[in-house]
XYZ file of C-alpha atoms in Angstrom:
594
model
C 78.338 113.772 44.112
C 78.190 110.637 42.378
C 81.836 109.813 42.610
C 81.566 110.401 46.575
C 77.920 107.804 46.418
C 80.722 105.127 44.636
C 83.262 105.316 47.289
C 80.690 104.876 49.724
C 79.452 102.105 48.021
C 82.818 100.295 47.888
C 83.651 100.776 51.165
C 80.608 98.867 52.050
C 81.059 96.345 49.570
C 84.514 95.752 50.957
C 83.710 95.754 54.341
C 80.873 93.110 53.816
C 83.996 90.460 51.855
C 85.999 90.977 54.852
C 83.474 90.170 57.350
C 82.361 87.572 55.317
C 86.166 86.120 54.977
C 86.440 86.529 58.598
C 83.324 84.311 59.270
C 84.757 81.586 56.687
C 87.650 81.451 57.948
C 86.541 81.386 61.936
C 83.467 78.309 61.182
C 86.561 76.235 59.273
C 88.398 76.661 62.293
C 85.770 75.459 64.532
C 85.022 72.397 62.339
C 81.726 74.047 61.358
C 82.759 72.821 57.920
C 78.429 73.490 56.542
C 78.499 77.112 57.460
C 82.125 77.788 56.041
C 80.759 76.322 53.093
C 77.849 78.392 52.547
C 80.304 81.915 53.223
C 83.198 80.229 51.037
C 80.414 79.421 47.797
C 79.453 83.492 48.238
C 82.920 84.590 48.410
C 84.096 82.605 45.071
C 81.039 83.615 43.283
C 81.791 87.288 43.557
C 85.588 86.675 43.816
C 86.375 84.081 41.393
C 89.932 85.278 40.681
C 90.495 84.751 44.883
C 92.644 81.564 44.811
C 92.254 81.647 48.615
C 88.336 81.884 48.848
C 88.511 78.874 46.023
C 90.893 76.798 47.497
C 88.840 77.337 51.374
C 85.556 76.795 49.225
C 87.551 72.878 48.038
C 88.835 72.380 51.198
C 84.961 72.630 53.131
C 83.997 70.295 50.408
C 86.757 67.640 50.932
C 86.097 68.238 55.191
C 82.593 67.052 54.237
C 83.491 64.583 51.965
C 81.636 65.937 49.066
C 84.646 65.156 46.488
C 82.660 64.727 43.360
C 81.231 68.789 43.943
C 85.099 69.861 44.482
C 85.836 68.136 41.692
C 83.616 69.510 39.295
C 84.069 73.087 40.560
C 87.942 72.734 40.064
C 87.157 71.411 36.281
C 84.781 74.603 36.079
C 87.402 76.868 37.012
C 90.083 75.488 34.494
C 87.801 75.679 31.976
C 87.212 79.554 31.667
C 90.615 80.236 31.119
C 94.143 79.540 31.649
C 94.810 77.183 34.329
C 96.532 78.549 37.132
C 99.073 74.983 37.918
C 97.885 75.263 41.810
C 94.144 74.289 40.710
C 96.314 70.933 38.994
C 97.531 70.025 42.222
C 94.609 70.950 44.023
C 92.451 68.722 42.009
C 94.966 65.916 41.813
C 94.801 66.280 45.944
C 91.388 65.759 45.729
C 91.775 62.620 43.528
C 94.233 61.374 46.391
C 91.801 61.741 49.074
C 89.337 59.033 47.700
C 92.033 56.505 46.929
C 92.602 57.102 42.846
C 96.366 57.635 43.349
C 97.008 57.202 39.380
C 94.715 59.871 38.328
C 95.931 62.359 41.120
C 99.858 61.684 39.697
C 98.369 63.000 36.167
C 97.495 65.693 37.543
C 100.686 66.184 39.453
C 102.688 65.474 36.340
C 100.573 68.329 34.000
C 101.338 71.015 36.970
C 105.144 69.909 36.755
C 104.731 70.441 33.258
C 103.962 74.269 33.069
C 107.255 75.144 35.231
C 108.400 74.809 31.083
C 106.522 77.071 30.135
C 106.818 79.451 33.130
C 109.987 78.556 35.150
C 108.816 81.248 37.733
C 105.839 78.642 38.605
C 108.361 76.887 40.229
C 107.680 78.808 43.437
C 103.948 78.226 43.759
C 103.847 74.659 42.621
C 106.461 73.741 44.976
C 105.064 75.511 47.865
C 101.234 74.091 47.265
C 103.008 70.352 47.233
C 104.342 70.991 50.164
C 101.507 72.085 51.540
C 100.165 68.623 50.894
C 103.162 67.242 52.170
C 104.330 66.133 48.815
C 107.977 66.254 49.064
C 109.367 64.619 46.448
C 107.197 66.599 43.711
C 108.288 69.842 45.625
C 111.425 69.289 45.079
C 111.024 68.322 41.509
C 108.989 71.498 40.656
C 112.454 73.469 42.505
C 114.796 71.945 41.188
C 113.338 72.067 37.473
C 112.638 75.858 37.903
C 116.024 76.538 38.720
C 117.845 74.493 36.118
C 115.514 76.429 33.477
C 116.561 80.154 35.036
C 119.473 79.665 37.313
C 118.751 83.462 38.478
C 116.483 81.560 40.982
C 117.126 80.180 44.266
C 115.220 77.905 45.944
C 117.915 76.550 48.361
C 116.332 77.580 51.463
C 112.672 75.715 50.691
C 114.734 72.838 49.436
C 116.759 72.436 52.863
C 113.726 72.857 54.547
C 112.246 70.051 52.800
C 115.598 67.780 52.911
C 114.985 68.572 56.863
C 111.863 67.269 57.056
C 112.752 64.223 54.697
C 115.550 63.416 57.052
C 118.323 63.908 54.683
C 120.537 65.820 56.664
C 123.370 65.757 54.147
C 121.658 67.098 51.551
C 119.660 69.923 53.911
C 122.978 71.196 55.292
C 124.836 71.215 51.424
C 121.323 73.288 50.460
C 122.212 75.647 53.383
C 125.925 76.069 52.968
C 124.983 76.819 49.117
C 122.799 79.884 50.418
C 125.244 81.313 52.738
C 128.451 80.665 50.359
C 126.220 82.840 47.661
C 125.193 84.977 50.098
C 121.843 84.635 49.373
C 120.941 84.799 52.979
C 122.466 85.838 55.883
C 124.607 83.333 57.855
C 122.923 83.794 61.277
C 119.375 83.311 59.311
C 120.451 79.664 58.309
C 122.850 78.830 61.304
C 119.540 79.576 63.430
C 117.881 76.410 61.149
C 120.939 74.615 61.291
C 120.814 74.726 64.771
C 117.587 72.845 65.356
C 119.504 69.654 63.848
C 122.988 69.846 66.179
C 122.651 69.146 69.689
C 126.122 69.932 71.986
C 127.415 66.004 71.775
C 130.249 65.957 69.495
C 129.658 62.415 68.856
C 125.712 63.613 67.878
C 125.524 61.627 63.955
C 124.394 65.267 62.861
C 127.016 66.890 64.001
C 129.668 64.741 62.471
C 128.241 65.036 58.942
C 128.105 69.003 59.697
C 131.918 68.644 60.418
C 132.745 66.557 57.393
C 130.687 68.546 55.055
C 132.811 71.769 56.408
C 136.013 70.640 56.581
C 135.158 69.472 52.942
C 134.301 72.600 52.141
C 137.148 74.297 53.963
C 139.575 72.039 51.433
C 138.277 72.791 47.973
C 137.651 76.438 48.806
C 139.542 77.953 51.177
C 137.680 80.252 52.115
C 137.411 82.304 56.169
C 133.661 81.447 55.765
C 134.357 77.562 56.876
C 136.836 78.908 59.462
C 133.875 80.602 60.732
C 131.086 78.007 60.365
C 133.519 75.460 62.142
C 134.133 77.976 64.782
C 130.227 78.118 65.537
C 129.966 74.285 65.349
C 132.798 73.900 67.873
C 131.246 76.525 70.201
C 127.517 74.569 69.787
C 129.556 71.447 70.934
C 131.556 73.241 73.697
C 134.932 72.540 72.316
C 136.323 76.121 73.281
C 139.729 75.197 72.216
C 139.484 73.761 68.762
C 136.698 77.169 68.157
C 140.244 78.654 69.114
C 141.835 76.927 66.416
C 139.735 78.670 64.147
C 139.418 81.849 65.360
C 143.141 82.390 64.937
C 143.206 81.378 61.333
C 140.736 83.487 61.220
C 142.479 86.214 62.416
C 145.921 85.593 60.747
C 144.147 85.093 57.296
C 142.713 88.786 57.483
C 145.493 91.493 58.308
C 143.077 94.093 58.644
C 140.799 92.372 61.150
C 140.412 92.461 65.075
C 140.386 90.535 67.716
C 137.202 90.840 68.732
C 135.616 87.807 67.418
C 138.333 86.068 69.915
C 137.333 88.241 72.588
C 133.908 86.641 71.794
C 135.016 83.220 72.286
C 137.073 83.841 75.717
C 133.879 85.588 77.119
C 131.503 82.580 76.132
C 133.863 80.035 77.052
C 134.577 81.821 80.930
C 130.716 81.796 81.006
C 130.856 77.737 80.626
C 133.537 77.371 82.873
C 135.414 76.347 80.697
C 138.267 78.167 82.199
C 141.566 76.806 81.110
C 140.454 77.561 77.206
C 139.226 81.253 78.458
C 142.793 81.758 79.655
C 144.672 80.579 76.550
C 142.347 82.770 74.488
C 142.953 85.468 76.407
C 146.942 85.530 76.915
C 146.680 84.972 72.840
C 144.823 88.012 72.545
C 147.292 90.341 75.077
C 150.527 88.896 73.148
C 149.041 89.516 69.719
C 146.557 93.108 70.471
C 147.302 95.849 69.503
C 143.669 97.514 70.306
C 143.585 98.894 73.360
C 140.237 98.510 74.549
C 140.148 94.305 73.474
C 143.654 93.798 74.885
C 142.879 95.773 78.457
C 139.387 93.513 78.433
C 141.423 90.503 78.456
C 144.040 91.373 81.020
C 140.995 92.065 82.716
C 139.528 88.880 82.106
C 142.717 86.945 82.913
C 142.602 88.572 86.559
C 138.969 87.812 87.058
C 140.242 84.183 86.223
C 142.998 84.399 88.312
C 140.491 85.535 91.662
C 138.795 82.238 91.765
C 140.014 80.907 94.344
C 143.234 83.125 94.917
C 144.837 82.785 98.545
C 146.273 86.174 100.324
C 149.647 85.170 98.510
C 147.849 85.304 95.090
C 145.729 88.542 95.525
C 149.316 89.976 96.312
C 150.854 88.873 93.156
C 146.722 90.106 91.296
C 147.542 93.717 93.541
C 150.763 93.978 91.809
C 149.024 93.029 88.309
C 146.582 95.251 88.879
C 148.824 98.795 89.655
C 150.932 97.551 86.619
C 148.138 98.456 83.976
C 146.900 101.253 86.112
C 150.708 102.876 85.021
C 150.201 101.542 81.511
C 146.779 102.840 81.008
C 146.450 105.815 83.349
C 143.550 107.908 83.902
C 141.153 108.486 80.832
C 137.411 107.898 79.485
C 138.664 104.437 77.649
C 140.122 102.639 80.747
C 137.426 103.210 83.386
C 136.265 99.869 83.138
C 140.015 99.418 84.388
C 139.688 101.986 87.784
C 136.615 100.166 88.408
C 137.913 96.765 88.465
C 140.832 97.711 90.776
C 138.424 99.533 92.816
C 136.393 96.812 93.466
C 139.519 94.418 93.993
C 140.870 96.970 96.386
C 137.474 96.789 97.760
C 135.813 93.742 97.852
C 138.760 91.244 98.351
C 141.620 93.834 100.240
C 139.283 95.658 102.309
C 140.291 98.478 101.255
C 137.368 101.061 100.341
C 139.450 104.039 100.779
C 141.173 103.992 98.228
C 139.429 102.801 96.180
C 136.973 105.768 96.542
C 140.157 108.143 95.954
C 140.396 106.434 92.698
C 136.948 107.066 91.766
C 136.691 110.221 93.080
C 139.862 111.336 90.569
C 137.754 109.165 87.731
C 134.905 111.803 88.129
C 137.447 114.547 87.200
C 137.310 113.274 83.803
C 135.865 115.150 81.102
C 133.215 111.889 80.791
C 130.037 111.612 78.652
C 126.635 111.262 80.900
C 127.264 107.157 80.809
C 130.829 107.091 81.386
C 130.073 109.533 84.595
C 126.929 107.087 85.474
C 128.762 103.927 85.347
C 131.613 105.653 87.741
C 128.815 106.883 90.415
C 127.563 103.472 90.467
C 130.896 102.007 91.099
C 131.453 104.947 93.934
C 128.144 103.910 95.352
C 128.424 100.309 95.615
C 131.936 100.788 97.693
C 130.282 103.809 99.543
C 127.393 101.264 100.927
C 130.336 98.614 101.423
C 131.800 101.469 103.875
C 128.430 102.253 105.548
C 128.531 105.656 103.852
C 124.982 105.363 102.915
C 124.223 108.734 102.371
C 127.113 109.771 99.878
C 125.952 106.482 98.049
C 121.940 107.771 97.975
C 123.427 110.727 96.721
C 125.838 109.202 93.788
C 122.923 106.462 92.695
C 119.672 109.292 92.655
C 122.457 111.560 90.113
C 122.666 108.414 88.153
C 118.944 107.522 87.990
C 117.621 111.722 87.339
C 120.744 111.728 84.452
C 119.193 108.570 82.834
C 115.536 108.741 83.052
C 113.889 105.545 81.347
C 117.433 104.055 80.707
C 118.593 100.503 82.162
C 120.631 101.757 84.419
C 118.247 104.284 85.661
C 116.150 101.342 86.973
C 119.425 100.131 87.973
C 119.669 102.786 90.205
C 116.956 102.819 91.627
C 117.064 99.100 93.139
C 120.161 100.484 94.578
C 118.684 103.244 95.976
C 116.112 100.827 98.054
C 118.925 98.522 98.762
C 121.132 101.047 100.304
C 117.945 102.247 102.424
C 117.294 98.675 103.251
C 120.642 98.456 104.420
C 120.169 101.547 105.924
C 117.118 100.791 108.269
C 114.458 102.912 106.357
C 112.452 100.370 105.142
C 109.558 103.005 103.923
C 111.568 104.475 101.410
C 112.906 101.275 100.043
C 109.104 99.885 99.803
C 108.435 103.790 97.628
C 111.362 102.619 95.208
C 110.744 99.077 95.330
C 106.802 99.337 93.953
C 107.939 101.492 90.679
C 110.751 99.037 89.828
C 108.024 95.976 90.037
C 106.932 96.915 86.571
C 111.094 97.375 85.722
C 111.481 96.165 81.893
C 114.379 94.435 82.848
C 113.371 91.337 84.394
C 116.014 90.298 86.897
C 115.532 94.068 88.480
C 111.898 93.460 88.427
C 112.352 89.882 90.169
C 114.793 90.972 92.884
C 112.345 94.100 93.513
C 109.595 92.019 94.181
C 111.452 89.829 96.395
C 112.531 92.692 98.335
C 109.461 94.221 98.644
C 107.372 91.625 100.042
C 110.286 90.641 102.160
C 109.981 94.267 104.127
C 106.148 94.399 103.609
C 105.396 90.693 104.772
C 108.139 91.187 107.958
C 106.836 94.952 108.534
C 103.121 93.736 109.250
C 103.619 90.874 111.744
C 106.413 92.814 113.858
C 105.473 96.319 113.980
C 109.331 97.068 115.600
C 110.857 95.529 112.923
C 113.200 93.845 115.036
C 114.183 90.917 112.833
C 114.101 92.816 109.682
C 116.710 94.938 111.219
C 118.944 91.817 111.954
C 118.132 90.298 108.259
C 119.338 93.462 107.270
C 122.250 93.788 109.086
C 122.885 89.887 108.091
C 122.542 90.689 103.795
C 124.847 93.817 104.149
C 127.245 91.578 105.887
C 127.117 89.280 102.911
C 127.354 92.464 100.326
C 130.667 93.182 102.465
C 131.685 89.870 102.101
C 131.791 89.070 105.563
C 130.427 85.581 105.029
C 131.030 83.756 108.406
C 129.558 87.138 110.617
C 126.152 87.397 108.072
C 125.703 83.576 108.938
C 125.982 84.116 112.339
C 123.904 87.257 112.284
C 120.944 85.010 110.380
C 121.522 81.815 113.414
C 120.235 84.626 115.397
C 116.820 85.256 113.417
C 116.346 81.443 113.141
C 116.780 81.156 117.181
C 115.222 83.927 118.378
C 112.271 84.277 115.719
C 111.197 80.939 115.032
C 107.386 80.231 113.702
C 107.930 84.298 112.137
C 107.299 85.027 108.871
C 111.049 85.744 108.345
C 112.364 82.740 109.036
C 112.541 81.047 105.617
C 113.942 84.505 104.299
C 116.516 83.838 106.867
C 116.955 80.162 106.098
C 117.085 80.675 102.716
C 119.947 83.459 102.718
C 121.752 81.399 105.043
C 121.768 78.993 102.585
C 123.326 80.601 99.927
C 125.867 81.888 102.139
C 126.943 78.043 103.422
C 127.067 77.511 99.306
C 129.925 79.916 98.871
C 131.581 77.863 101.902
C 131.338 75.012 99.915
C 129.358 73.210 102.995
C 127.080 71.762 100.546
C 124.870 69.783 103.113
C 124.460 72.438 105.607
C 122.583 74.573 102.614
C 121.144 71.639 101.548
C 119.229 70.798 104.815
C 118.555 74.935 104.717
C 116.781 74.512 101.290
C 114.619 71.413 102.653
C 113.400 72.573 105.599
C 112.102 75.738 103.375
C 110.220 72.932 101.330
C 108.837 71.161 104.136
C 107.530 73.992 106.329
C 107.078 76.705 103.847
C 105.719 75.117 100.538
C 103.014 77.566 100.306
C 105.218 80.607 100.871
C 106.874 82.983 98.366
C 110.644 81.146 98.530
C 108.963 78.058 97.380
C 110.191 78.046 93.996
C 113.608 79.522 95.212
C 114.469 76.642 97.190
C 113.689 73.285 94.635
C 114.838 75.221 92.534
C 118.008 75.969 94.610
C 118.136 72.462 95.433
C 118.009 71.274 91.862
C 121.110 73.360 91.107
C 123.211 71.764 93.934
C 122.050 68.420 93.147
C 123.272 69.047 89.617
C 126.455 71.092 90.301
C 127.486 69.925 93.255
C 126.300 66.605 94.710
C 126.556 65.202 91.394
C 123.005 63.695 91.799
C 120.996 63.958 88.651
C 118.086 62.124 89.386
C 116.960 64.701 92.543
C 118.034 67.337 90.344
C 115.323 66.159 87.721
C 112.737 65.588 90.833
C 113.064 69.284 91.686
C 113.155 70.924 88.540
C 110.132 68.507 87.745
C 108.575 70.462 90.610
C 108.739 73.866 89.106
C 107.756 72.557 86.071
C 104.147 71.180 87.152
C 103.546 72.958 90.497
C 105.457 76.752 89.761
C 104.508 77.575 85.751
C 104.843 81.254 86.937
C 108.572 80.991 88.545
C 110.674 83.121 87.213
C 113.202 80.090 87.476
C 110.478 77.888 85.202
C 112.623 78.519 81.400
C 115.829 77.204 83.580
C 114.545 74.973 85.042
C 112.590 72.915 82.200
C 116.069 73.403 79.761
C 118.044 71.891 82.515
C 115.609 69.086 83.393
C 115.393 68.169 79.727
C 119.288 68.427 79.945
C 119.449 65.897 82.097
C 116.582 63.836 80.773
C 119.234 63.220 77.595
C 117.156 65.408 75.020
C 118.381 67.883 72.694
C 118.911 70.958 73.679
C 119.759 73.825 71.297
């Protein structure tokens, strides 16, 4: 029995430190610096080998300016046993708060001193200086620790504390040392490096990255300052001389792949940067012999070659296109292949047909559950493109019951209430649409809200739906493609449905559409009048935001590009477009941007 009476009693006993702690802690943080020092004096009493409830117990004292009773509780402490070297610093801190900088450097000195007798100090005593923001002794107490045991590494505090100093050189040599050793992983420290390189090439902190590398690169030559390079050049958007790299990199390592290039051609066709993408690419189809990398980039090189491309191209692109359909043929590691031709066939040939034949024959394959998904969504989008919106109900529910919970179940689903929004049964879209609000993936979530309240909002104020219908009609003749008729379709809503709720859907839409015409001013005055007449409405956002972009892209003014991202900065802090839109304004307002 009286075991169980003792646990019982300890349980108690710990339960009445913790709420104590908790109430130290909490009336420090609310400057109630009398009461934390009444819970802090009970806590060190029973606790007096807590260094935290002594050093909160000094630190109420110094709030309060009652040095002379930290003092002489710190000269207490030492003097029971061995001195731990924190309570050295902690009492020379105290000297430096009233002015005695002399006798506070004593005391700084004597902690210094016991990293000789205990090199493994070193970690403490460096962290509690720079806790006090005393850099210089931090560094001391480091770098003395290690050249006692060189089995420690205090790199990583030391660049930290270079960083803060401002010595850039010496933070990034610190960091390189780390990752050379391996002491740390490379992404760990390229994720610090990163706060101190902007994308300027010309950026002072970037150029003594580069010469510190390329130093590096000559006395060891080594892939690891192929590879830091390579990042640097990517940072600073130099896609080609990353390239550089990248194939040394590749060429120095027989038994490597290409992927890491694949990498780079991706990132840099993401930046437009579309001349490099191309080089990387026809580098990696000359030199691949992995099927999957080297069909990606043929891929890739056609997507590159479709911007743009006249009737006379997409013949030469058709011709491409049934070449590596002979190569690869028909088999679970080229569908990503029958799917890109379908669409081609598809969305720039008009051609759905045949396109569905060559989906149809994918589904023949013996396919896992995703490879069979990914097909059926294919197959669905071209069935909707071909107003077969049953077949394509039918092809995206299979996908969304065989992936319950996954991505591309949700996935699906929006496609489900598309097609039936397409379709004219807005009810059943609205069903599909309110489960997908709460989608995990954001952009699904987003684009199911808009959706929603767009057939809601238009479904209340006209109960025959008349100019839903017509907005419908007008976004599947977009989907198709069919830019010029979807405009026209939308003139109609803004003639014949003026003042309606509708109308800045319509405007907005239309908008977009007159962007892929490249009649910038025509989408421009679209986007304004949405701003003037509907400020308070749910496209708001869409349209500074929409308007920031063109100024930015496209009508090369900055300055009203920074006026309307400044607008969903201060007036729309729940837009989904806010993150954008406050990295591109500070973009353009010449900070640096990581």
């Amino acid at each position: 029995m009286r075991p169980v009476l003792l646990i019982i009693a300890l349980f108690f006993l710990q339960n009445s430190y913790s709420q104590d702690d908790f109430l130290a802690k909490q009336y420090f943080n609310d400057g109630s610096f009398e009461k934390a020092l009444i819970y802090y004096q009970k806590l060190a009493e029973k606790n007096p080998r807590r260094p935290d409830f002594l050093e909160g117990l000094i630190a109420s004292y110094q709030q309060l300016e009652r040095y002379e009773e930290a003092e002489k509780y710190l000269l207490q402490s030492m003097q029971k046993g061995n001195t731990y070297p924190t309570l050295l610093i902690e009492l020379g801190h105290n000297y430096d708060l009233q002015g005695l900088s002399e006798l506070a450097s004593e005391q700084y000195e004597r902690a210094l001193e016991r990293i000789d007798e205990n090199p493994n100090f070193g970690y403490v005593i460096g962290s509690k200086f720079q806790q006090y923001v005393l850099l210089d002794n931090a560094l001391k107490a480091f770098t003395k620790a290690m050249s006692l045991n060189p089995k420690l590494d205090y790199n990583f505090q030391m660049a930290r504390i270079y960083g803060e100093q401002g010595d850039i050189e010496k933070m990034y040599a610190s960091y390189l040392t780390l990752i050379s050793n391996g002491s740390t992983s490379k992404s760990n420290i390229l994720r610090n490096i990163d706060d101190f390189i902007s994308s300027d090439p010309s950026n002072e902190n970037n150029i003594k990255l580069k010469r510190i590398l390329l130093q590096n690169a000559q006395k060891n030559p080594d892939i690891l300052w192929n590879e830091l390079l390579s990042w640097l050049f990517v940072q600073q958007k130099q896609y080609n001389s990353a390239f550089n790299q990248e194939k040394a990199i590749y060429k120095r390592d027989p038994g490597g792949t290409l992927q890491r290039l694949a990498s780079l051609g991706t990132l840099a066709m993401e930046d437009q940067a579309l001349e490099d993408a191309k080089t990387i690419f026809e580098y990696i189809v000359g030199n691949g012999y992995e099927g999957s990398i080297k069909l990606n980039a043929e891929l890739s090189l056609i997507e590159i070659d479709l911007i743009e491309a006249d009737d006379k191209k997409l013949e030469v692109i058709d011709k491409n296109f049934q070449k590596l359909m002979e190569a690869y043929g028909y088999n679970g590691q080229s569908l990503q292949l029958q799917i890109a031709y379908s669409n081609f066939l598809t969305f720039k040939l008009d051609q759905p047909d045949d396109a569905i034949t060559i989906l149809k024959k994918c589904l023949e394959l013996p396919l896992n559950k995703y490879g069979t998904a990914y097909i059926k969504m294919a197959l669905g989008d071209i069935l909707v493109y071909n107003q077969k919106f049953n077949e394509a109900l039918i092809n995206f529910s299979q996908v969304q019951k065989d992936l319950k919970n996954d991505v591309l179940a949700q996935d699906a689903r929006f496609k489900v209430a598309q097609t039936s929004f397409y379709k004219g049964d807005f009810d059943w879209a609205l069903t599909q649409l309110k489960v997908l609000r709460s989608s995990t993936s954001q952009l699904i979530a987003n684009d199911a809200m808009q959706l929603s309240l767009l057939i809601s909002d238009n479904s209340l104020e006209d109960s025959t739906q008349t100019a839903l219908k017509k907005y419908a009609r007008a976004d599947l003749l977009a989907y198709q493609k069919k830019t010029r008729e979807a405009i026209t379709e939308l003139n109609d809503i803004l003639e014949n449905h003026k003042g309606e709720k509708i109308e800045d859907e319509a405007l907005f839409k239309q908008g977009q559409l007159l962007e892929g015409l490249k009649d910038y001013e025509a989408a421009k005055f679209n986007y304004q009048k949405i701003i003037t007449f509907y400020s308070n409405g749910i496209l708001a956002d869409d349209a500074y935001f929409a308007l920031a972009e063109l100024y930015k892209n496209e009508l090369l003014e900055p300055e009203k590009a920074k006026e309307h991202y400044e607008k969903i900065i201060y007036d729309y802090q729940d837009s989904y477009y806010f993150p954008l839109a406050r990295k591109n304004y500070r973009i353009l307002r010449g900070d640096a941007i990581n």
